[in-house]
Amino acid sequence: MVEEADLVIEPSGVARNATADTSTLAGCAGAYRVAVATPGMLLLGDANPSAEGRARVLMAGEIVTRMTVMEVINVIATANWRGTMLVATPLWQRRLYFDQGALKGAMSSSEDDRLGEVIFRSGGISRRDLERVLSDMSPTDRFGETVVARGIIDQAQLFQFLQRQSVEIFHGALLAGEGYYVFHLPTDEDDPVGTQLHIPIHGLLMEGVQRIDEMALFRERVPSSQMCPVPVPDAPAPKKLDETAEGLLRYCDGRRTIEELARLTGHGEFATTKAVYHLLQAKMVTLRRAANIDVETVARLVASFNEVMQDIFVAVATYGGVAQTRATLDAWIEGSGYGPFFGQGMDDFGCVDAAIISQALHAVEHDSPVEALHQALHELAAFALFSATTTLPRDQELTLARDVNRRLKLIRIE
């Protein structure tokens, strides 16, 4: 894929800006010299590096593998350098602030790294409360101070979440497999804003390497965080199971995804995935894909079929056949295998409850539960029409059949 150029150098050697957005280069106003000119790379250096406020670049280059960022940070930690490292990929930029062999702070352009998202993933705030807080905030408000003021979390929890945010940004930077990095000595503008941390770099690197290696192993059995762990009935307790996995098992109900379990327990995605992997190894759980259920689609489908069923019941009610028709349909539901779809069955008017069905679908083991529901409702309506033939006169039976079949053809999932 060819990316849009920011700068174009003509065959004559004249350079010109190739984009209408000058904000990137505007922050670098000044005189430059060509430090390196080689095919595929042009490196410009400040013509006056001693000028006040200019950052001195110690290392810069292209990220060619996932080991690149790791190796550069290891050099920084070993040399005990103080400075700022920018890791830039086509999707995001992350800045890491280092001093005395420790991570002092971190910033990121990725929405997943925002403090609110970190607190949400950690189970400290609900999605609804997060959206409400964000909508109420003014441009000058700080998210952390706002959630503490509202009593959603306390000051000690905020500090823990800020530390977790910086650690996640650091680990996210290690995953960069393409892009560029720059490490430069700090300027007055490069000090991390807000809470100052002190997290040893070598410990973070060791944890990061461990996470990358272990997650590759876990993904062989746990393909994504959208899988639902299902407890194995009467599974014998293993001789050895760590506390995290043991505690997580109590929350596994076959409906909650690994992502939801991570929020519920506050363990985070990595620790939760690790616990699920150990539960799988111990044969305490199995995995199934989370049901992709659009509640609005279910409600629309059920409402359309309910209208058809009501008309069938009204027709048979004229001849006193409601009780017989309902009993026949209840027996059909029980024997058809569609019982789990319909929850408590039909009411006196032949209708089923959309809310109950939506809830019931989460427990149905099917790759496409809404499509399966659509099929089940079609078969239910068809059998209801068939049952009505024992009650209705021939002419009314034909009229009702034409009307019902026409309407059923119009009911679609999308």
Tab-separated table of C-alpha atoms in Angstrom:
chain	number	residue	atom	x	y	z
A	1	MET	CA	0.000	0.000	0.000
A	2	VAL	CA	1.399	3.412	-0.995
A	3	GLU	CA	1.012	5.976	1.782
A	4	GLU	CA	0.290	9.620	1.086
A	5	ALA	CA	3.481	11.673	0.955
A	6	ASP	CA	4.128	14.540	3.378
A	7	LEU	CA	7.201	15.835	1.588
A	8	VAL	CA	8.222	15.569	-2.078
A	9	ILE	CA	11.756	16.106	-3.399
A	10	GLU	CA	11.820	17.016	-7.074
A	11	PRO	CA	14.511	15.647	-9.457
A	12	SER	CA	16.085	19.098	-9.235
A	13	GLY	CA	16.570	18.595	-5.484
A	14	VAL	CA	13.903	21.116	-4.475
A	15	ALA	CA	11.774	19.950	-1.526
A	16	ARG	CA	8.136	20.923	-1.151
A	17	ASN	CA	5.311	20.149	1.239
A	18	ALA	CA	2.945	17.636	-0.382
A	19	THR	CA	0.005	17.914	1.986
A	20	ALA	CA	-2.377	20.678	2.931
A	21	ASP	CA	-1.957	19.730	6.604
A	22	THR	CA	1.119	21.629	7.761
A	23	SER	CA	0.593	21.007	11.477
A	24	THR	CA	3.197	18.215	11.654
A	25	LEU	CA	6.039	20.249	10.164
A	26	ALA	CA	4.928	23.503	11.795
A	27	GLY	CA	6.129	22.202	15.142
A	28	CYS	CA	9.610	21.686	13.679
A	29	ALA	CA	10.217	25.149	12.249
A	30	GLY	CA	13.910	25.940	11.820
A	31	ALA	CA	16.998	25.245	9.716
A	32	TYR	CA	18.103	21.680	8.995
A	33	ARG	CA	21.016	19.864	7.403
A	34	VAL	CA	20.914	16.507	5.663
A	35	ALA	CA	22.398	14.020	8.136
A	36	VAL	CA	21.750	10.859	6.115
A	37	ALA	CA	20.531	10.512	2.521
A	38	THR	CA	20.188	6.892	1.503
A	39	PRO	CA	17.625	5.049	-0.651
A	40	GLY	CA	14.413	4.745	1.320
A	41	MET	CA	15.472	7.041	4.171
A	42	LEU	CA	16.192	10.750	4.541
A	43	LEU	CA	17.349	11.942	7.963
A	44	LEU	CA	17.470	15.649	8.727
A	45	GLY	CA	19.430	17.067	11.646
A	46	ASP	CA	19.070	20.441	13.338
A	47	ALA	CA	21.518	22.895	11.775
A	48	ASN	CA	21.889	24.527	15.198
A	49	PRO	CA	21.732	21.635	17.703
A	50	SER	CA	22.905	23.848	20.567
A	51	ALA	CA	19.866	26.116	20.242
A	52	GLU	CA	17.864	26.412	23.439
A	53	GLY	CA	14.804	24.153	23.609
A	54	ARG	CA	16.008	21.783	20.882
A	55	ALA	CA	15.910	18.067	21.663
A	56	ARG	CA	19.037	16.025	20.986
A	57	VAL	CA	18.203	12.742	19.237
A	58	LEU	CA	20.270	9.818	20.517
A	59	MET	CA	18.632	7.003	18.549
A	60	ALA	CA	16.142	6.771	15.697
A	61	GLY	CA	15.229	4.186	13.124
A	62	GLU	CA	12.694	1.914	11.504
A	63	ILE	CA	10.831	-0.786	13.411
A	64	VAL	CA	11.427	-3.946	11.390
A	65	THR	CA	10.397	-6.654	13.894
A	66	ARG	CA	8.664	-6.869	17.257
A	67	MET	CA	12.122	-7.148	18.823
A	68	THR	CA	13.171	-3.673	17.646
A	69	VAL	CA	11.434	-1.604	20.328
A	70	MET	CA	12.359	-4.120	23.024
A	71	GLU	CA	16.062	-3.986	22.137
A	72	VAL	CA	16.136	-0.182	21.991
A	73	ILE	CA	14.452	0.129	25.401
A	74	ASN	CA	16.927	-2.387	26.829
A	75	VAL	CA	19.795	-0.160	25.648
A	76	ILE	CA	18.125	2.862	27.265
A	77	ALA	CA	17.687	1.003	30.561
A	78	THR	CA	21.264	-0.338	30.568
A	79	ALA	CA	22.710	3.107	29.795
A	80	ASN	CA	20.448	4.635	32.458
A	81	TRP	CA	19.489	7.416	30.035
A	82	ARG	CA	16.914	10.063	30.750
A	83	GLY	CA	14.700	10.994	27.840
A	84	THR	CA	11.587	10.455	25.755
A	85	MET	CA	10.960	7.603	23.337
A	86	LEU	CA	8.385	7.985	20.584
A	87	VAL	CA	7.062	4.779	19.009
A	88	ALA	CA	5.001	5.564	15.898
A	89	THR	CA	3.031	3.117	13.745
A	90	PRO	CA	0.436	3.808	11.019
A	91	LEU	CA	-2.305	3.378	13.662
A	92	TRP	CA	-0.990	5.097	16.786
A	93	GLN	CA	1.803	6.949	18.569
A	94	ARG	CA	3.013	6.122	22.074
A	95	ARG	CA	5.443	8.218	24.125
A	96	LEU	CA	7.441	6.705	26.975
A	97	TYR	CA	9.290	8.868	29.521
A	98	PHE	CA	12.391	7.291	31.070
A	99	ASP	CA	14.686	8.353	33.906
A	100	GLN	CA	16.977	6.493	36.337
A	101	GLY	CA	16.232	3.163	34.677
A	102	ALA	CA	12.504	3.542	35.269
A	103	LEU	CA	9.337	4.427	33.378
A	104	LYS	CA	8.182	7.800	34.713
A	105	GLY	CA	5.059	8.163	32.587
A	106	ALA	CA	3.482	7.407	29.210
A	107	MET	CA	1.127	8.940	26.669
A	108	SER	CA	-0.743	7.428	23.728
A	109	SER	CA	-2.905	8.471	20.804
A	110	SER	CA	-4.783	5.136	20.888
A	111	GLU	CA	-8.335	5.371	22.219
A	112	ASP	CA	-7.891	2.005	23.947
A	113	ASP	CA	-5.194	3.584	26.128
A	114	ARG	CA	-7.396	6.372	27.470
A	115	LEU	CA	-7.763	6.364	31.237
A	116	GLY	CA	-11.521	5.823	31.040
A	117	GLU	CA	-11.067	2.731	28.857
A	118	VAL	CA	-8.404	1.352	31.201
A	119	ILE	CA	-10.713	1.803	34.203
A	120	PHE	CA	-13.603	0.235	32.249
A	121	ARG	CA	-11.550	-2.823	31.239
A	122	SER	CA	-10.456	-3.166	34.857
A	123	GLY	CA	-14.054	-3.206	36.078
A	124	GLY	CA	-13.859	0.153	37.856
A	125	ILE	CA	-16.653	1.826	35.869
A	126	SER	CA	-19.557	0.690	33.714
A	127	ARG	CA	-19.811	1.647	30.052
A	128	ARG	CA	-22.946	3.692	30.787
A	129	ASP	CA	-21.263	5.659	33.596
A	130	LEU	CA	-18.157	6.170	31.462
A	131	GLU	CA	-20.179	7.656	28.604
A	132	ARG	CA	-22.159	9.820	31.037
A	133	VAL	CA	-19.002	11.217	32.640
A	134	LEU	CA	-17.410	11.958	29.258
A	135	SER	CA	-20.534	13.733	27.989
A	136	ASP	CA	-20.710	15.902	31.127
A	137	MET	CA	-17.044	16.927	31.134
A	138	SER	CA	-15.841	20.294	29.873
A	139	PRO	CA	-12.646	20.582	27.792
A	140	THR	CA	-10.705	21.690	30.897
A	141	ASP	CA	-11.909	18.864	33.167
A	142	ARG	CA	-9.596	15.963	33.949
A	143	PHE	CA	-11.161	12.525	33.785
A	144	GLY	CA	-9.410	11.099	36.835
A	145	GLU	CA	-10.390	13.999	39.065
A	146	THR	CA	-13.959	13.852	37.761
A	147	VAL	CA	-14.562	10.164	38.550
A	148	VAL	CA	-13.052	10.621	42.027
A	149	ALA	CA	-15.264	13.671	42.666
A	150	ARG	CA	-18.322	11.632	41.655
A	151	GLY	CA	-17.391	8.828	44.022
A	152	ILE	CA	-17.002	6.236	41.258
A	153	ILE	CA	-13.473	5.418	42.454
A	154	ASP	CA	-11.293	6.790	45.263
A	155	GLN	CA	-7.902	8.499	45.144
A	156	ALA	CA	-5.940	5.316	45.870
A	157	GLN	CA	-7.743	3.455	43.083
A	158	LEU	CA	-7.074	6.334	40.691
A	159	PHE	CA	-3.333	6.074	41.331
A	160	GLN	CA	-3.446	2.322	40.655
A	161	PHE	CA	-5.343	2.878	37.402
A	162	LEU	CA	-2.891	5.590	36.291
A	163	GLN	CA	-0.034	3.178	36.910
A	164	ARG	CA	-1.859	0.414	35.034
A	165	GLN	CA	-2.487	2.822	32.143
A	166	SER	CA	1.233	3.596	31.792
A	167	VAL	CA	2.144	-0.098	32.000
A	168	GLU	CA	-0.406	-0.962	29.296
A	169	ILE	CA	0.931	1.814	27.043
A	170	PHE	CA	4.454	0.454	27.571
A	171	HIS	CA	3.420	-3.112	26.758
A	172	GLY	CA	1.441	-1.854	23.761
A	173	ALA	CA	4.572	-0.157	22.420
A	174	LEU	CA	6.471	-3.460	22.624
A	175	LEU	CA	3.971	-5.004	20.195
A	176	ALA	CA	4.859	-2.595	17.380
A	177	GLY	CA	6.012	-4.602	14.371
A	178	GLU	CA	6.306	-1.713	11.919
A	179	GLY	CA	6.792	2.027	11.999
A	180	TYR	CA	9.531	4.221	13.469
A	181	TYR	CA	11.064	5.067	16.820
A	182	VAL	CA	12.926	8.105	18.124
A	183	PHE	CA	14.672	8.516	21.470
A	184	HIS	CA	15.826	11.988	22.412
A	185	LEU	CA	17.106	13.788	25.457
A	186	PRO	CA	14.349	15.629	27.307
A	187	THR	CA	13.335	19.233	26.908
A	188	ASP	CA	11.194	21.241	29.287
A	189	GLU	CA	8.130	20.256	27.261
A	190	ASP	CA	8.875	16.530	27.507
A	191	ASP	CA	8.221	15.957	31.195
A	192	PRO	CA	5.198	13.671	31.648
A	193	VAL	CA	2.087	15.552	32.626
A	194	GLY	CA	0.316	14.503	35.823
A	195	THR	CA	1.277	11.739	38.226
A	196	GLN	CA	4.977	10.863	38.343
A	197	LEU	CA	5.638	7.121	38.425
A	198	HIS	CA	8.763	5.064	38.994
A	199	ILE	CA	8.454	1.583	37.473
A	200	PRO	CA	11.770	-0.219	36.774
A	201	ILE	CA	12.259	-0.758	33.037
A	202	HIS	CA	13.930	-4.168	33.301
A	203	GLY	CA	10.946	-5.545	35.236
A	204	LEU	CA	8.552	-4.181	32.621
A	205	LEU	CA	10.632	-5.688	29.810
A	206	MET	CA	10.721	-9.109	31.467
A	207	GLU	CA	6.968	-8.980	32.032
A	208	GLY	CA	6.411	-7.807	28.455
A	209	VAL	CA	8.476	-10.649	26.975
A	210	GLN	CA	6.672	-13.136	29.205
A	211	ARG	CA	3.279	-11.789	28.122
A	212	ILE	CA	4.146	-11.973	24.430
A	213	ASP	CA	5.459	-15.538	24.710
A	214	GLU	CA	2.651	-16.797	26.949
A	215	MET	CA	-0.119	-15.119	24.957
A	216	ALA	CA	1.148	-16.860	21.819
A	217	LEU	CA	0.797	-20.146	23.733
A	218	PHE	CA	-2.624	-19.257	25.144
A	219	ARG	CA	-3.977	-18.288	21.717
A	220	GLU	CA	-3.527	-21.884	20.555
A	221	ARG	CA	-6.441	-22.857	22.820
A	222	VAL	CA	-8.085	-19.497	23.567
A	223	PRO	CA	-8.434	-17.801	20.146
A	224	SER	CA	-10.003	-14.560	21.400
A	225	SER	CA	-11.390	-12.735	24.426
A	226	GLN	CA	-14.892	-13.125	22.947
A	227	MET	CA	-14.983	-16.828	23.861
A	228	CYS	CA	-17.209	-17.975	26.735
A	229	PRO	CA	-15.820	-20.475	29.278
A	230	VAL	CA	-18.450	-23.147	30.031
A	231	PRO	CA	-17.989	-25.103	33.301
A	232	VAL	CA	-17.765	-28.875	32.837
A	233	PRO	CA	-20.453	-30.520	35.030
A	234	ASP	CA	-19.095	-32.753	37.804
A	235	ALA	CA	-15.497	-32.191	36.709
A	236	PRO	CA	-13.089	-33.553	39.354
A	237	ALA	CA	-11.164	-30.833	41.170
A	238	PRO	CA	-7.544	-30.676	39.969
A	239	LYS	CA	-4.728	-31.237	42.443
A	240	LYS	CA	-3.167	-27.880	41.665
A	241	LEU	CA	-4.970	-24.728	40.499
A	242	ASP	CA	-3.787	-21.182	41.170
A	243	GLU	CA	-5.916	-18.741	43.129
A	244	THR	CA	-6.818	-16.601	40.093
A	245	ALA	CA	-8.108	-19.569	38.077
A	246	GLU	CA	-9.950	-20.955	41.088
A	247	GLY	CA	-11.663	-17.624	41.739
A	248	LEU	CA	-12.472	-17.100	38.059
A	249	LEU	CA	-14.232	-20.454	37.814
A	250	ARG	CA	-16.952	-19.174	40.163
A	251	TYR	CA	-17.893	-16.495	37.611
A	252	CYS	CA	-17.918	-18.772	34.548
A	253	ASP	CA	-21.529	-19.391	33.530
A	254	GLY	CA	-21.206	-20.146	29.816
A	255	ARG	CA	-22.554	-16.709	28.900
A	256	ARG	CA	-19.873	-14.308	30.084
A	257	THR	CA	-17.021	-13.744	27.656
A	258	ILE	CA	-13.392	-13.654	28.753
A	259	GLU	CA	-13.505	-9.892	28.194
A	260	GLU	CA	-16.484	-9.579	30.548
A	261	LEU	CA	-14.859	-11.856	33.125
A	262	ALA	CA	-11.734	-9.672	33.019
A	263	ARG	CA	-13.827	-6.611	33.900
A	264	LEU	CA	-15.903	-8.437	36.502
A	265	THR	CA	-12.874	-9.759	38.380
A	266	GLY	CA	-10.577	-6.792	37.707
A	267	HIS	CA	-7.768	-9.138	36.638
A	268	GLY	CA	-7.349	-7.710	33.137
A	269	GLU	CA	-7.392	-9.582	29.836
A	270	PHE	CA	-3.956	-11.208	30.093
A	271	ALA	CA	-4.383	-12.674	33.595
A	272	THR	CA	-7.937	-13.783	32.779
A	273	THR	CA	-6.855	-15.465	29.534
A	274	LYS	CA	-4.061	-17.202	31.444
A	275	ALA	CA	-6.524	-18.445	34.080
A	276	VAL	CA	-8.926	-19.737	31.407
A	277	TYR	CA	-6.029	-21.537	29.706
A	278	HIS	CA	-5.196	-23.298	32.976
A	279	LEU	CA	-8.872	-24.218	33.478
A	280	LEU	CA	-8.908	-25.715	29.985
A	281	GLN	CA	-5.751	-27.673	30.738
A	282	ALA	CA	-7.390	-28.971	33.922
A	283	LYS	CA	-10.531	-29.874	31.917
A	284	MET	CA	-12.651	-27.716	34.222
A	285	VAL	CA	-14.176	-25.686	31.355
A	286	THR	CA	-14.798	-25.822	27.637
A	287	LEU	CA	-15.072	-22.835	25.298
A	288	ARG	CA	-17.821	-21.676	22.997
A	289	ARG	CA	-18.222	-18.547	20.942
A	290	ALA	CA	-20.231	-15.728	22.449
A	291	ALA	CA	-23.725	-15.455	21.074
A	292	ASN	CA	-23.947	-12.509	18.697
A	293	ILE	CA	-27.423	-11.332	19.610
A	294	ASP	CA	-28.895	-8.047	18.418
A	295	VAL	CA	-31.713	-7.386	20.880
A	296	GLU	CA	-33.452	-4.966	18.512
A	297	THR	CA	-33.437	-7.548	15.703
A	298	VAL	CA	-34.868	-10.182	18.054
A	299	ALA	CA	-37.600	-7.783	19.209
A	300	ARG	CA	-38.523	-6.942	15.603
A	301	LEU	CA	-38.650	-10.600	14.549
A	302	VAL	CA	-40.726	-11.630	17.543
A	303	ALA	CA	-43.160	-8.721	17.054
A	304	SER	CA	-43.721	-9.675	13.397
A	305	PHE	CA	-44.332	-13.339	14.205
A	306	ASN	CA	-46.547	-12.443	17.171
A	307	GLU	CA	-48.862	-10.536	14.824
A	308	VAL	CA	-49.182	-13.636	12.627
A	309	MET	CA	-49.738	-15.929	15.620
A	310	GLN	CA	-52.381	-13.605	17.066
A	311	ASP	CA	-54.358	-13.726	13.808
A	312	ILE	CA	-54.206	-17.537	13.809
A	313	PHE	CA	-55.437	-17.661	17.422
A	314	VAL	CA	-58.228	-15.156	16.714
A	315	ALA	CA	-59.368	-17.329	13.802
A	316	VAL	CA	-59.493	-20.555	15.865
A	317	ALA	CA	-61.035	-18.734	18.851
A	318	THR	CA	-64.179	-18.148	16.773
A	319	TYR	CA	-64.698	-21.916	16.761
A	320	GLY	CA	-63.534	-22.543	20.337
A	321	GLY	CA	-60.247	-24.138	19.358
A	322	VAL	CA	-57.764	-21.976	21.322
A	323	ALA	CA	-57.126	-24.419	24.171
A	324	GLN	CA	-56.600	-27.332	21.798
A	325	THR	CA	-54.333	-25.306	19.488
A	326	ARG	CA	-52.221	-24.017	22.361
A	327	ALA	CA	-51.828	-27.485	23.891
A	328	THR	CA	-50.802	-28.863	20.503
A	329	LEU	CA	-48.239	-26.081	20.013
A	330	ASP	CA	-46.805	-26.486	23.532
A	331	ALA	CA	-46.309	-30.187	22.851
A	332	TRP	CA	-44.697	-29.399	19.488
A	333	ILE	CA	-42.286	-26.879	21.090
A	334	GLU	CA	-41.244	-29.399	23.717
A	335	GLY	CA	-40.631	-32.154	21.193
A	336	SER	CA	-39.068	-30.047	18.445
A	337	GLY	CA	-35.909	-29.092	20.311
A	338	TYR	CA	-36.810	-25.410	20.143
A	339	GLY	CA	-37.814	-25.268	23.809
A	340	PRO	CA	-34.720	-23.243	24.860
A	341	PHE	CA	-35.577	-20.563	22.274
A	342	PHE	CA	-39.070	-19.843	23.564
A	343	GLY	CA	-38.410	-19.664	27.289
A	344	GLN	CA	-41.786	-19.850	29.031
A	345	GLY	CA	-43.723	-20.588	25.849
A	346	MET	CA	-46.768	-18.725	24.499
A	347	ASP	CA	-49.435	-16.688	26.239
A	348	ASP	CA	-53.201	-17.030	25.663
A	349	PHE	CA	-52.955	-15.027	22.430
A	350	GLY	CA	-50.191	-17.146	20.888
A	351	CYS	CA	-47.486	-14.556	21.567
A	352	VAL	CA	-43.991	-15.078	22.951
A	353	ASP	CA	-41.991	-12.577	25.044
A	354	ALA	CA	-39.111	-10.943	23.138
A	355	ALA	CA	-37.202	-10.050	26.323
A	356	ILE	CA	-37.359	-13.626	27.613
A	357	ILE	CA	-36.281	-14.967	24.221
A	358	SER	CA	-33.319	-12.549	24.018
A	359	GLN	CA	-32.167	-13.736	27.428
A	360	ALA	CA	-32.716	-17.384	26.528
A	361	LEU	CA	-30.680	-17.062	23.319
A	362	HIS	CA	-27.504	-16.426	25.335
A	363	ALA	CA	-27.722	-19.972	26.660
A	364	VAL	CA	-28.406	-21.534	23.253
A	365	GLU	CA	-25.335	-23.233	21.784
A	366	HIS	CA	-25.543	-22.216	18.151
A	367	ASP	CA	-23.156	-20.364	15.827
A	368	SER	CA	-25.975	-18.071	14.587
A	369	PRO	CA	-28.643	-17.966	17.320
A	370	VAL	CA	-30.731	-15.195	15.703
A	371	GLU	CA	-30.902	-17.105	12.402
A	372	ALA	CA	-31.857	-20.235	14.335
A	373	LEU	CA	-34.597	-18.247	16.111
A	374	HIS	CA	-35.872	-16.999	12.750
A	375	GLN	CA	-36.140	-20.608	11.556
A	376	ALA	CA	-37.810	-21.699	14.804
A	377	LEU	CA	-40.427	-18.939	14.571
A	378	HIS	CA	-41.161	-19.867	10.949
A	379	GLU	CA	-41.689	-23.504	11.903
A	380	LEU	CA	-43.834	-22.535	14.889
A	381	ALA	CA	-46.093	-20.345	12.736
A	382	ALA	CA	-46.306	-23.046	10.048
A	383	PHE	CA	-47.288	-25.673	12.615
A	384	ALA	CA	-49.805	-23.299	14.209
A	385	LEU	CA	-51.417	-22.855	10.785
A	386	PHE	CA	-51.449	-26.629	10.290
A	387	SER	CA	-53.065	-27.130	13.726
A	388	ALA	CA	-55.776	-24.616	12.862
A	389	THR	CA	-56.968	-26.818	9.978
A	390	THR	CA	-58.629	-29.189	12.459
A	391	THR	CA	-60.808	-26.322	13.718
A	392	LEU	CA	-61.522	-24.010	10.765
A	393	PRO	CA	-63.921	-24.522	7.849
A	394	ARG	CA	-62.206	-25.185	4.526
A	395	ASP	CA	-62.818	-21.739	3.021
A	396	GLN	CA	-61.519	-19.894	6.094
A	397	GLU	CA	-58.568	-22.261	6.295
A	398	LEU	CA	-57.529	-21.387	2.721
A	399	THR	CA	-57.983	-17.647	3.287
A	400	LEU	CA	-55.935	-17.735	6.502
A	401	ALA	CA	-53.221	-19.860	4.859
A	402	ARG	CA	-52.804	-17.422	1.953
A	403	ASP	CA	-52.565	-14.461	4.337
A	404	VAL	CA	-50.143	-16.148	6.754
A	405	ASN	CA	-47.845	-17.498	4.031
A	406	ARG	CA	-47.700	-14.094	2.333
A	407	ARG	CA	-46.730	-12.382	5.581
A	408	LEU	CA	-44.176	-15.016	6.568
A	409	LYS	CA	-42.308	-14.485	3.292
A	410	LEU	CA	-41.900	-10.810	4.170
A	411	ILE	CA	-40.310	-11.429	7.573
A	412	ARG	CA	-36.532	-11.293	7.234
A	413	ILE	CA	-33.656	-10.871	9.651
A	414	GLU	CA	-32.323	-7.799	7.842
